[in-house]
């Protein structure tokens, strides 16, 4: 295995506890869309989080259209995407918190200067920037090494599509095998694995031991090399991947 020289971090619920806040805003818009389509079902934030964790709003709305057999006009679709960004960013700037221990590990990695550091997210770039700025993590990443599947690509997409990881590696100038990705979700881990990047799973943002155990098994079944519960475990898990 080539020497690891770059660490690629998912943002939402990996570095920053943002998914619950974001899905509150997403649920409001999703329900508005369902109402305009005369569909009786309604979502809460937690219900959306269970069904669509790891997807951005664009991917979520495509899935909703497929599920309920309707199609939004492109201009209306883009209007909702912009509205969602604005709503989510407002919530994040007010309430976002770090995933416990993440900032401490970023500081150590930044000080050691052994690895390059980048963020690779499904979420819109403005949202990712707002999240890492709110919790004072932006300083650890070069501004142009924060990547968004919704914004950084010629054609917007969402994880589990590997395109954003492939793009990030090419832009940074790294072979995927030189990188490690840290991911908390099925879609995120699948995206990195499909791009040929070894994955360290993180389940510390999930509520309760039962869900954490379930996600640990899921991530390992997908092909994650190892899974950590707390960020303080990161150095030993990174070492495990490097020795593989």
XYZ file of C-alpha atoms in Angstrom:
244
model
C 0.000 0.000 0.000
C 1.385 3.458 -0.905
C 2.325 5.836 1.884
C -0.636 7.887 3.146
C -0.014 11.587 2.518
C -3.517 13.120 2.495
C -6.520 12.874 4.822
C -9.937 13.685 3.370
C -12.661 14.501 5.893
C -16.396 14.434 5.418
C -17.947 17.461 7.124
C -21.512 16.799 8.275
C -21.605 14.712 11.470
C -17.951 13.792 10.969
C -16.224 17.095 11.751
C -19.288 19.182 12.626
C -22.592 18.169 14.247
C -24.678 19.669 11.480
C -26.956 16.986 10.031
C -29.761 17.331 12.594
C -29.836 21.104 12.140
C -29.725 20.808 8.365
C -32.489 18.215 8.210
C -34.814 20.444 10.253
C -34.598 22.990 7.444
C -34.778 20.308 4.753
C -37.970 18.875 6.254
C -39.700 22.251 6.087
C -38.941 22.572 2.371
C -39.629 18.911 1.585
C -43.076 19.246 3.141
C -43.739 22.411 1.156
C -42.859 20.556 -2.032
C -45.055 17.576 -1.114
C -47.943 19.927 -0.358
C -47.638 21.657 -3.735
C -47.809 18.204 -5.356
C -50.982 17.321 -3.382
C -49.127 14.532 -1.583
C -50.366 13.931 1.966
C -47.164 12.485 3.498
C -45.029 14.754 5.673
C -41.504 14.441 7.063
C -39.846 15.495 10.275
C -36.134 16.291 10.388
C -35.283 12.984 12.143
C -37.291 10.998 9.557
C -35.387 12.618 6.697
C -32.128 12.007 8.552
C -32.853 8.280 8.763
C -33.895 7.976 5.109
C -31.344 10.277 3.470
C -28.304 10.625 5.762
C -25.179 11.493 3.781
C -27.093 12.904 0.800
C -27.248 16.581 -0.035
C -30.571 18.355 -0.563
C -30.333 17.971 -4.328
C -29.917 14.200 -4.035
C -32.660 14.034 -1.434
C -35.140 15.856 -3.683
C -34.310 13.581 -6.605
C -35.019 10.596 -4.348
C -38.308 12.149 -3.192
C -39.393 12.734 -6.789
C -38.603 9.114 -7.612
C -40.457 7.853 -4.538
C -43.617 9.889 -5.143
C -43.536 9.839 -8.965
C -43.457 13.575 -9.715
C -41.030 15.880 -11.505
C -40.272 19.487 -10.583
C -39.453 21.956 -13.365
C -35.723 22.712 -13.383
C -36.105 26.380 -12.409
C -38.390 25.492 -9.504
C -36.009 22.731 -8.398
C -33.073 25.175 -8.338
C -35.142 27.729 -6.419
C -35.719 25.174 -3.655
C -32.012 24.229 -3.628
C -31.069 27.881 -3.023
C -33.739 28.291 -0.347
C -32.463 25.192 1.457
C -28.886 26.502 1.458
C -29.988 29.792 3.005
C -32.148 28.146 5.687
C -29.485 25.606 6.653
C -26.650 28.130 6.768
C -28.656 30.350 9.108
C -29.202 27.416 11.485
C -25.557 26.328 11.310
C -24.197 29.789 12.040
C -26.433 29.880 15.099
C -26.109 26.368 16.531
C -23.439 24.175 14.895
C -20.965 22.386 17.204
C -17.884 20.285 16.536
C -18.017 16.521 16.725
C -16.427 15.947 20.110
C -12.652 15.742 19.836
C -12.458 16.488 16.103
C -10.860 19.927 16.460
C -8.203 18.607 18.824
C -7.165 15.959 16.285
C -7.168 18.489 13.441
C -4.885 20.731 15.463
C -2.434 17.877 16.056
C -2.434 16.923 12.371
C -1.996 20.551 11.335
C 0.916 21.027 13.737
C 2.632 17.787 12.673
C 2.501 18.749 8.972
C 2.846 15.090 8.003
C -0.371 14.967 5.960
C -2.287 17.261 3.683
C -5.819 17.974 4.946
C -8.983 18.497 2.905
C -12.758 18.458 3.334
C -14.845 16.438 0.849
C -18.588 16.863 1.321
C -21.866 16.305 -0.471
C -23.221 19.561 0.899
C -23.186 22.901 -0.888
C -19.880 24.733 -0.544
C -21.388 27.721 1.286
C -22.863 25.347 3.851
C -19.583 23.480 4.381
C -17.676 26.746 4.734
C -20.238 28.028 7.253
C -19.985 24.824 9.295
C -16.214 24.689 9.615
C -16.007 28.449 10.177
C -18.571 28.324 12.997
C -16.551 25.698 14.931
C -13.181 27.321 14.099
C -11.911 24.478 11.895
C -11.551 26.402 8.624
C -7.989 27.413 9.546
C -6.793 23.818 9.172
C -7.686 23.526 5.476
C -6.429 25.429 2.423
C -9.419 27.381 1.104
C -9.307 25.566 -2.235
C -9.122 22.146 -0.543
C -12.740 22.284 0.641
C -14.739 20.332 -1.933
C -18.488 20.049 -2.506
C -20.313 17.508 -4.660
C -23.081 20.096 -5.039
C -20.785 22.982 -6.037
C -17.259 21.926 -7.044
C -18.152 19.732 -10.028
C -19.238 20.736 -13.555
C -22.422 18.709 -12.984
C -23.754 18.748 -9.395
C -24.118 15.349 -7.778
C -24.200 13.728 -4.338
C -22.456 10.899 -2.554
C -22.517 7.850 -3.044
C -21.396 8.993 -6.504
C -17.560 8.849 -6.256
C -17.131 11.886 -8.533
C -16.357 14.377 -5.753
C -13.629 12.178 -4.250
C -12.136 11.545 -7.686
C -12.195 15.290 -8.382
C -10.591 16.122 -5.023
C -7.732 13.667 -5.574
C -7.043 14.996 -9.055
C -7.151 18.613 -7.906
C -4.823 18.002 -4.955
C -2.551 15.831 -7.097
C -2.820 12.613 -5.115
C -3.458 9.027 -6.105
C -6.537 7.718 -4.242
C -4.393 5.040 -2.585
C -2.277 7.808 -0.998
C -5.360 9.137 0.775
C -7.588 8.149 3.667
C -11.206 9.297 3.929
C -13.092 9.699 7.209
C -16.824 9.108 6.782
C -19.860 8.561 9.011
C -22.526 7.426 6.532
C -23.294 4.654 4.072
C -23.419 7.048 1.122
C -20.197 8.797 2.110
C -18.215 5.620 2.711
C -19.521 4.147 -0.542
C -18.434 7.264 -2.435
C -14.870 7.084 -1.123
C -14.553 3.312 -1.567
C -15.802 3.535 -5.155
C -13.108 6.167 -5.762
C -10.473 3.721 -4.498
C -9.831 5.517 -1.189
C -9.409 3.586 2.099
C -12.033 4.621 4.659
C -11.969 5.136 8.404
C -15.551 5.080 9.657
C -16.786 7.335 12.444
C -19.955 6.556 14.423
C -19.627 8.944 17.374
C -22.329 11.266 16.034
C -25.025 8.573 16.184
C -27.367 8.426 19.180
C -27.081 5.400 21.453
C -24.950 2.277 21.582
C -27.384 0.241 19.469
C -27.288 2.648 16.517
C -23.525 3.058 16.846
C -23.075 -0.737 16.715
C -25.441 -0.976 13.722
C -23.535 1.697 11.805
C -20.185 0.148 12.738
C -21.290 -3.137 11.197
C -22.722 -1.409 8.134
C -19.553 0.589 7.477
C -17.362 -2.480 7.907
C -19.624 -4.486 5.582
C -19.274 -1.746 2.974
C -15.494 -2.051 3.145
C -14.325 0.519 5.704
C -10.877 -0.506 6.925
C -11.690 0.382 10.529
C -14.362 2.259 12.500
C -13.881 4.625 15.445
C -16.357 5.697 18.111
C -14.517 8.803 19.326
C -12.051 11.170 17.691
C -9.474 10.461 20.392
C -9.126 7.018 18.747
C -8.176 8.534 15.388
C -4.361 8.215 15.649
C -4.513 4.483 16.337
C -7.029 3.892 13.532
C -4.925 5.873 11.070
C -1.898 3.826 12.090
C -3.892 0.637 11.522
C -4.756 1.709 7.980
C -1.157 2.698 7.248
C 0.128 -0.693 8.393
C -2.402 -2.641 6.288
